[in-house]
CSV table of C-alpha atoms in Angstrom, one decimal:
chain,number,residue,atom,x,y,z
A,3,MET,CA,60.1,65.6,59.2
A,4,ASP,CA,59.1,62.5,61.2
A,5,LEU,CA,60.5,61.3,64.5
A,6,ASP,CA,63.0,58.9,62.9
A,7,ASP,CA,64.5,61.7,60.8
A,8,GLU,CA,64.9,64.0,63.8
A,9,VAL,CA,66.7,61.3,65.8
A,10,GLU,CA,69.0,60.5,62.8
A,11,GLU,CA,69.8,64.2,62.3
A,12,GLU,CA,70.7,64.6,66.0
A,13,PHE,CA,72.8,61.5,66.0
A,14,GLU,CA,74.7,62.8,62.9
A,15,PHE,CA,75.3,66.1,64.6
A,16,SER,CA,76.7,64.5,67.7
A,17,ARG,CA,78.9,62.1,65.7
A,18,ASN,CA,80.4,65.0,63.7
A,19,TYR,CA,81.0,67.0,66.9
A,20,PHE,CA,83.1,64.2,68.5
A,21,LEU,CA,84.9,63.5,65.2
A,22,ALA,CA,85.9,67.1,65.0
A,23,LYS,CA,87.2,67.1,68.6
A,24,GLU,CA,89.2,63.9,68.0
A,25,SER,CA,90.8,65.3,64.8
A,26,GLY,CA,91.5,68.6,66.5
A,27,SER,CA,93.3,67.0,69.4
A,28,SER,CA,95.5,64.9,67.1
A,29,ARG,CA,96.9,68.0,65.3
A,30,LYS,CA,100.3,69.3,66.3
A,31,LYS,CA,100.0,72.0,69.0
A,32,SER,CA,101.5,75.4,68.5
A,33,ALA,CA,104.9,76.0,69.9
A,34,ARG,CA,104.2,79.7,70.3
A,35,LYS,CA,104.3,81.2,73.8
A,36,LEU,CA,103.0,84.4,75.4
A,37,THR,CA,106.6,85.6,75.9
A,38,ASP,CA,107.1,85.5,72.1
A,39,ILE,CA,104.9,88.5,71.7
A,40,ASP,CA,106.9,91.5,70.5
A,41,VAL,CA,105.8,94.0,73.1
A,42,VAL,CA,106.5,97.7,72.6
A,43,ASP,CA,108.3,100.2,74.8
A,44,GLU,CA,106.0,101.6,77.5
A,45,GLN,CA,106.6,105.3,76.6
A,46,GLU,CA,105.6,104.6,73.0
A,47,LEU,CA,102.5,102.7,74.1
A,48,ARG,CA,101.4,105.5,76.5
A,49,ALA,CA,102.1,108.1,73.8
A,50,ALA,CA,99.9,106.2,71.4
A,51,ALA,CA,97.2,105.7,74.0
A,52,SER,CA,97.2,109.4,74.7
A,53,LEU,CA,96.2,110.1,71.1
A,54,ILE,CA,93.0,108.1,71.4
A,55,GLN,CA,90.1,110.5,71.7
A,56,PRO,CA,87.9,109.7,74.6
A,57,LYS,CA,84.3,108.8,73.7
A,58,HIS,CA,81.1,110.2,75.1
A,59,HIS,CA,82.9,112.9,77.0
A,60,ASN,CA,80.0,115.3,76.9
A,61,GLU,CA,77.5,112.6,77.9
A,62,ILE,CA,79.7,111.7,80.9
A,63,LEU,CA,79.8,115.3,82.0
A,64,ALA,CA,76.0,115.6,81.6
A,65,LEU,CA,75.5,112.5,83.7
A,66,ILE,CA,77.6,113.9,86.6
A,67,HIS,CA,76.0,117.4,86.4
A,68,SER,CA,72.4,116.4,85.8
A,69,SER,CA,72.1,113.1,87.6
A,70,TYR,CA,74.5,113.3,90.5
A,71,ARG,CA,74.8,117.0,91.4
A,72,PRO,CA,71.2,117.0,92.8
A,73,PHE,CA,72.4,114.5,95.4
A,74,TYR,CA,75.2,116.8,96.7
A,75,ARG,CA,72.8,118.3,99.3
A,76,GLU,CA,71.8,114.9,100.5
A,77,TRP,CA,75.5,113.8,100.7
A,78,LEU,CA,76.4,116.9,102.7
A,79,LEU,CA,73.5,116.3,105.1
A,80,ALA,CA,74.7,112.7,105.6
A,81,LEU,CA,78.2,114.0,106.4
A,82,ARG,CA,76.8,116.6,108.9
A,83,CYS,CA,74.8,113.8,110.6
A,84,GLY,CA,78.0,111.9,111.2
A,85,SER,CA,77.9,109.3,108.4
A,86,GLY,CA,80.5,108.5,105.8
A,87,LEU,CA,79.9,108.4,102.0
A,88,LEU,CA,81.0,105.3,100.0
A,89,LEU,CA,80.5,105.7,96.2
A,90,TYR,CA,80.6,102.7,93.9
A,91,GLY,CA,79.8,101.9,90.3
A,92,PHE,CA,81.6,101.5,87.0
A,93,GLY,CA,83.9,104.3,85.9
A,94,SER,CA,86.3,106.7,87.6
A,95,LYS,CA,84.6,108.8,90.3
A,96,LYS,CA,87.6,111.0,90.9
A,97,ALA,CA,86.3,114.0,88.9
A,98,MET,CA,82.8,113.7,90.4
A,99,ILE,CA,84.2,113.6,94.0
A,100,GLN,CA,86.4,116.6,93.3
A,101,ASP,CA,83.4,118.5,91.9
A,102,PHE,CA,81.5,117.6,95.1
A,103,ALA,CA,84.4,118.8,97.3
A,104,SER,CA,84.8,122.1,95.4
A,105,THR,CA,81.1,123.0,95.6
A,106,ALA,CA,79.4,121.4,98.6
A,107,LEU,CA,82.5,121.3,100.9
A,108,ALA,CA,84.0,124.7,100.1
A,109,GLN,CA,83.6,125.9,103.7
A,110,TYR,CA,85.2,122.9,105.2
A,111,SER,CA,88.8,121.7,105.5
A,112,VAL,CA,89.4,118.9,103.0
A,113,LEU,CA,92.3,116.5,102.7
A,114,VAL,CA,92.7,114.2,99.7
A,115,ILE,CA,94.2,110.7,99.7
A,116,ASN,CA,95.0,109.0,96.4
A,117,GLY,CA,94.5,105.4,97.4
A,118,TYR,CA,95.3,104.1,93.9
A,119,LEU,CA,99.0,104.8,94.6
A,120,GLN,CA,101.2,101.8,95.3
A,121,ALA,CA,102.4,103.0,98.7
A,122,ILE,CA,101.0,105.7,101.1
A,123,ASN,CA,102.5,107.1,104.3
A,124,LEU,CA,99.4,106.9,106.5
A,125,LYS,CA,101.2,108.6,109.4
A,126,GLN,CA,101.9,111.7,107.4
A,127,VAL,CA,98.2,111.7,106.4
A,128,VAL,CA,97.1,111.5,110.0
A,129,ILE,CA,99.6,114.3,110.9
A,130,ALA,CA,98.1,116.5,108.2
A,131,ILE,CA,94.6,115.8,109.5
A,132,ALA,CA,95.6,116.7,113.1
A,133,GLU,CA,97.2,120.0,111.9
A,134,LEU,CA,94.1,120.9,109.9
A,135,LEU,CA,91.7,120.2,112.7
A,136,LEU,CA,93.8,122.0,115.3
A,137,ASP,CA,94.2,125.0,113.0
A,138,GLN,CA,90.5,125.0,112.3
A,139,VAL,CA,89.4,124.9,115.9
A,140,LYS,CA,92.0,127.5,116.9
A,141,THR,CA,91.0,129.9,114.2
A,142,GLY,CA,87.3,129.6,115.1
A,143,ARG,CA,88.1,129.8,118.8
A,144,LYS,CA,85.9,126.8,119.3
A,145,VAL,CA,88.4,124.9,121.5
A,146,SER,CA,89.7,125.6,124.9
A,147,ASN,CA,93.3,125.1,126.1
A,148,ARG,CA,92.2,122.0,128.1
A,149,ASP,CA,91.1,120.4,124.8
A,150,LEU,CA,94.5,120.8,123.2
A,151,PRO,CA,97.1,118.0,123.3
A,152,LYS,CA,98.8,117.9,126.7
A,153,SER,CA,102.2,117.4,125.1
A,154,GLN,CA,103.9,120.4,123.5
A,155,GLN,CA,105.8,118.1,121.1
A,156,PRO,CA,105.1,118.7,117.4
A,157,PHE,CA,102.9,116.2,115.7
A,158,ASN,CA,105.8,114.8,113.7
A,159,SER,CA,107.4,113.4,116.9
A,160,LEU,CA,104.2,111.7,118.1
A,161,SER,CA,103.4,108.1,117.6
A,162,MET,CA,100.5,106.9,115.5
A,163,GLU,CA,98.6,105.9,118.7
A,164,ASP,CA,99.1,109.3,120.2
A,165,LEU,CA,97.9,111.1,117.1
A,166,LEU,CA,94.8,109.0,116.9
A,167,THR,CA,94.2,109.6,120.6
A,168,PHE,CA,94.4,113.3,120.1
A,169,LEU,CA,91.9,113.2,117.2
A,170,GLU,CA,89.5,111.0,119.2
A,171,GLU,CA,89.6,113.3,122.3
A,172,VAL,CA,89.7,116.8,120.9
A,173,GLU,CA,86.4,118.6,121.7
A,174,THR,CA,84.8,121.6,120.1
A,175,GLU,CA,81.7,123.6,121.0
A,176,GLU,CA,80.3,123.3,117.5
A,177,ASP,CA,79.4,119.8,116.1
A,178,SER,CA,79.5,121.0,112.5
A,179,CYS,CA,83.2,121.7,112.7
A,180,PHE,CA,84.9,118.8,111.0
A,181,VAL,CA,87.7,117.8,108.5
A,182,CYS,CA,86.6,115.9,105.5
A,183,VAL,CA,89.0,113.2,104.2
A,184,ILE,CA,88.5,112.3,100.6
A,185,ILE,CA,89.9,108.9,99.7
A,186,HIS,CA,90.0,108.0,96.0
A,187,ASN,CA,89.9,104.2,96.0
A,188,ILE,CA,89.9,103.2,99.6
A,189,ASP,CA,90.3,99.7,98.3
A,190,GLY,CA,93.6,100.6,96.5
A,191,PRO,CA,96.8,98.7,96.8
A,192,GLY,CA,98.3,101.1,99.3
A,193,LEU,CA,95.4,101.0,101.7
A,194,ARG,CA,93.8,97.5,101.5
A,195,ASP,CA,95.9,95.8,104.2
A,196,SER,CA,94.0,95.1,107.5
A,197,GLU,CA,96.1,97.4,109.7
A,198,THR,CA,95.6,100.4,107.5
A,199,GLN,CA,91.9,99.8,107.3
A,200,GLN,CA,91.7,99.6,111.1
A,201,TYR,CA,93.5,103.0,111.3
A,202,LEU,CA,91.1,104.5,108.7
A,203,ALA,CA,88.1,103.1,110.7
A,204,ARG,CA,89.4,104.8,113.8
A,205,LEU,CA,89.8,108.0,111.9
A,206,ALA,CA,86.2,107.7,110.6
A,207,ALA,CA,84.9,107.2,114.1
A,208,CYS,CA,86.3,110.5,115.3
A,209,SER,CA,83.6,113.0,116.0
A,210,HIS,CA,85.2,115.8,113.9
A,211,ILE,CA,86.3,113.7,110.9
A,212,ARG,CA,84.2,112.7,107.9
A,213,ILE,CA,85.2,110.2,105.2
A,214,VAL,CA,84.2,110.4,101.5
A,215,ALA,CA,85.5,107.4,99.7
A,216,SER,CA,85.2,105.5,96.4
A,217,ILE,CA,85.6,101.8,95.7
A,218,ASP,CA,86.1,99.9,92.4
A,219,HIS,CA,87.3,96.4,93.4
A,220,VAL,CA,84.6,93.7,93.2
A,221,ASN,CA,85.6,92.4,96.6
A,222,ALA,CA,86.0,95.7,98.3
A,223,SER,CA,83.3,95.1,100.9
A,224,LEU,CA,85.4,92.2,102.3
A,225,LEU,CA,87.8,94.8,103.7
A,226,TRP,CA,85.5,95.5,106.7
A,227,ASP,CA,83.6,93.6,109.3
A,228,LYS,CA,80.2,94.5,110.7
A,229,ASN,CA,81.7,96.7,113.4
A,230,ASN,CA,83.7,98.7,110.9
A,231,VAL,CA,80.8,99.3,108.6
A,232,HIS,CA,78.1,100.2,111.1
A,233,THR,CA,79.8,101.8,114.1
A,234,GLN,CA,83.0,103.3,112.7
A,235,PHE,CA,82.7,104.2,109.0
A,236,LYS,CA,78.9,104.4,109.2
A,237,TRP,CA,78.8,104.1,105.4
A,238,CYS,CA,76.0,105.5,103.3
A,239,TRP,CA,76.3,103.6,100.0
A,240,TYR,CA,75.6,105.4,96.7
A,241,HIS,CA,75.6,103.7,93.3
A,242,VAL,CA,77.0,106.3,91.0
A,243,PRO,CA,78.4,104.8,87.7
A,244,THR,CA,80.1,107.5,85.8
A,245,PHE,CA,81.5,105.4,82.8
A,246,ALA,CA,84.5,107.7,82.9
A,247,PRO,CA,87.9,106.2,82.0
A,248,TYR,CA,90.3,105.3,84.9
A,249,LYS,CA,93.0,107.6,83.6
A,250,ALA,CA,94.5,108.8,86.8
A,251,GLU,CA,94.0,105.5,88.6
A,252,GLY,CA,95.7,103.5,85.8
A,253,MET,CA,98.8,105.6,85.2
A,254,PHE,CA,100.8,103.9,88.0
A,255,TYR,CA,100.3,100.4,86.6
A,256,PRO,CA,102.5,99.3,83.7
A,257,PRO,CA,100.5,98.4,80.6
A,258,ILE,CA,100.2,94.7,79.8
A,259,LEU,CA,101.7,95.0,76.3
A,260,ALA,CA,104.7,97.2,77.4
A,261,HIS,CA,108.1,96.4,78.6
A,262,GLY,CA,108.7,97.0,82.3
A,263,GLY,CA,112.1,97.3,84.0
A,264,GLY,CA,114.2,100.4,84.2
A,265,ASN,CA,111.9,102.8,82.3
A,266,GLN,CA,109.0,101.9,84.7
A,267,SER,CA,111.3,102.4,87.7
A,268,VAL,CA,112.4,105.9,86.5
A,269,LYS,CA,108.8,107.0,85.7
A,270,THR,CA,107.5,105.7,89.0
A,271,ALA,CA,110.3,107.3,91.0
A,272,THR,CA,109.9,110.6,89.2
A,273,ILE,CA,106.2,110.8,89.8
A,274,VAL,CA,106.6,110.1,93.5
A,275,LEU,CA,109.4,112.6,93.9
A,276,GLN,CA,107.6,115.4,92.1
A,277,SER,CA,104.7,115.0,94.5
A,278,LEU,CA,107.0,115.7,97.5
A,279,THR,CA,108.3,119.0,98.9
A,280,PRO,CA,111.3,120.7,97.4
A,281,ASN,CA,113.3,120.0,100.5
A,282,ALA,CA,112.5,116.3,100.3
A,283,GLN,CA,113.6,116.2,96.7
A,284,SER,CA,116.9,118.0,97.6
A,285,VAL,CA,117.5,115.4,100.3
A,286,PHE,CA,117.0,112.6,97.8
A,287,LYS,CA,119.4,114.4,95.4
A,288,VAL,CA,122.1,114.5,98.1
A,289,LEU,CA,121.8,110.8,98.6
A,290,ALA,CA,121.7,110.1,94.8
A,291,GLU,CA,124.7,112.2,94.1
A,292,TYR,CA,126.7,110.5,96.8
A,293,GLN,CA,125.8,107.1,95.5
A,294,LEU,CA,126.8,108.0,91.9
A,295,SER,CA,130.1,109.3,93.1
A,296,HIS,CA,130.8,106.3,95.4
A,297,PRO,CA,129.7,103.3,93.3
A,298,ASP,CA,131.8,100.9,95.2
A,299,GLU,CA,130.3,101.7,98.6
A,300,ASP,CA,127.2,100.1,100.2
A,301,GLY,CA,125.5,103.4,100.6
A,302,MET,CA,125.6,106.6,102.6
A,303,GLU,CA,125.6,106.6,106.4
A,304,THR,CA,122.6,108.3,108.0
A,305,ASN,CA,124.8,110.5,110.1
A,306,ASP,CA,126.7,111.7,107.1
A,307,LEU,CA,123.5,112.4,105.2
A,308,PHE,CA,122.2,114.5,108.2
A,309,SER,CA,125.4,116.5,108.3
A,310,VAL,CA,125.3,117.4,104.6
A,311,CYS,CA,121.6,118.2,104.7
A,312,ARG,CA,122.0,120.4,107.8
A,313,GLU,CA,124.9,122.3,106.2
A,314,ARG,CA,122.7,123.0,103.2
A,315,PHE,CA,119.8,124.0,105.4
A,316,LEU,CA,117.6,121.2,104.0
A,317,VAL,CA,116.7,119.9,107.5
A,318,SER,CA,116.8,121.4,110.9
A,319,SER,CA,116.8,118.2,113.0
A,320,GLN,CA,117.1,114.4,112.8
A,321,VAL,CA,113.3,114.1,113.2
A,322,THR,CA,112.8,116.1,110.0
A,323,LEU,CA,115.3,113.9,108.1
A,324,ASN,CA,113.7,110.7,109.4
A,325,SER,CA,110.3,112.0,108.2
A,326,HIS,CA,111.7,112.4,104.7
A,327,LEU,CA,113.4,109.0,104.9
A,328,THR,CA,110.2,107.3,106.0
A,329,GLU,CA,108.5,108.8,102.9
A,330,PHE,CA,111.3,107.4,100.7
A,331,LYS,CA,111.2,104.0,102.2
A,332,ASP,CA,107.4,103.7,102.0
A,333,HIS,CA,107.6,104.3,98.3
A,334,GLU,CA,110.6,101.9,98.0
A,335,LEU,CA,112.9,104.7,96.8
A,336,VAL,CA,115.5,104.1,99.5
A,337,LYS,CA,116.5,100.9,101.3
A,338,THR,CA,118.6,100.4,104.4
A,339,LYS,CA,121.8,98.3,104.3
A,340,ARG,CA,123.9,97.2,107.2
A,341,HIS,CA,127.6,98.2,106.7
A,342,SER,CA,130.4,96.0,107.7
A,343,ASP,CA,131.2,98.2,110.7
A,344,GLY,CA,127.6,97.9,112.0
A,345,GLN,CA,126.4,101.3,110.7
A,346,ASP,CA,123.1,101.6,108.8
A,347,CYS,CA,123.7,102.8,105.2
A,348,LEU,CA,121.0,104.3,102.9
A,349,HIS,CA,121.0,102.9,99.4
A,350,ILE,CA,118.8,103.8,96.4
A,351,PRO,CA,117.9,100.5,94.6
A,352,MET,CA,118.4,101.7,91.1
A,353,ALA,CA,121.0,101.4,88.4
A,354,ALA,CA,123.3,104.3,87.9
A,355,GLU,CA,121.9,105.2,84.5
A,356,ALA,CA,118.3,105.1,85.8
A,357,LEU,CA,119.3,107.2,88.8
A,358,ARG,CA,120.8,109.9,86.5
A,359,LYS,CA,117.6,110.0,84.5
A,360,VAL,CA,115.6,110.5,87.7
A,361,LEU,CA,117.8,113.4,88.8
A,362,ASN,CA,117.5,115.0,85.3
A,363,GLU,CA,113.7,114.7,85.5
A,364,ILE,CA,113.3,116.4,88.9
A,365,SER,CA,116.0,119.0,88.3
């Protein structure tokens, strides 16, 4: 083929390309929309998805046990030296971190935060950490009375700043005494705001707290500045792709091809309530039953709720009730409304039928 033939062939190809684009643009465009897709019910979709057999299950387990378990000693050494562990890579790292905690961290106090949840009560987490640390140092007699918090108030009544100050100032005779905080998805929706990250950074900087966290978001590193990374979290980065499905992390997100609405609200509320204490569930039941029996009212007054719960021995003080209400509000299970007489009323933002389903699920 000579040069003229090649030029002619290239010209013909270009001409045909533009003719095709011109004819394609002149055709009638489809009137179909994304909203026209006949999506299925979420429960049906999840049931169908649960029947799909996971692939390469044995290979994933072998990868964790043979490739990553040998690093457990190195990870523990990093924690003992005051660093934090940040694990990244494709695939859920939840099972691997739990395996690390159950083997290498068996002798330490461990607290787990599921950062993939939509809302997290960070103050309750900090209270739990403070109680664990105080119990650990008291049991081991590694702390003197002068190192204990000066206030005799329970941790529940302290502010967030007071709690962090206690964790920062408590001293022990043995440096290896620490509480390990495991955070699945520290870049999750319930933790990624700047205020929460600053609190977590202060926790990580405490001499007797260690952080083991995982990230999955592509922009997770933008959560922290240079000070957070190097002087507070003191991250040791480890690339540990597990290729495991994000089963636990994805269950709180509605599937794209499923209906949302009431069913999703019932499922989310049920999951949250089942993770709370029986007393907290009972407090929610009191409020729900009142709302169902008084549909025309704006809600139940806080004082009335406290009176009923105290009579049923569900709470002993207003502080305890406020702790439960804070948990409900953080998960958007309960909202506060202003009554016409100026009193604050508690209202569950759910339809009556959905609320009955929630009560049946947790009963």
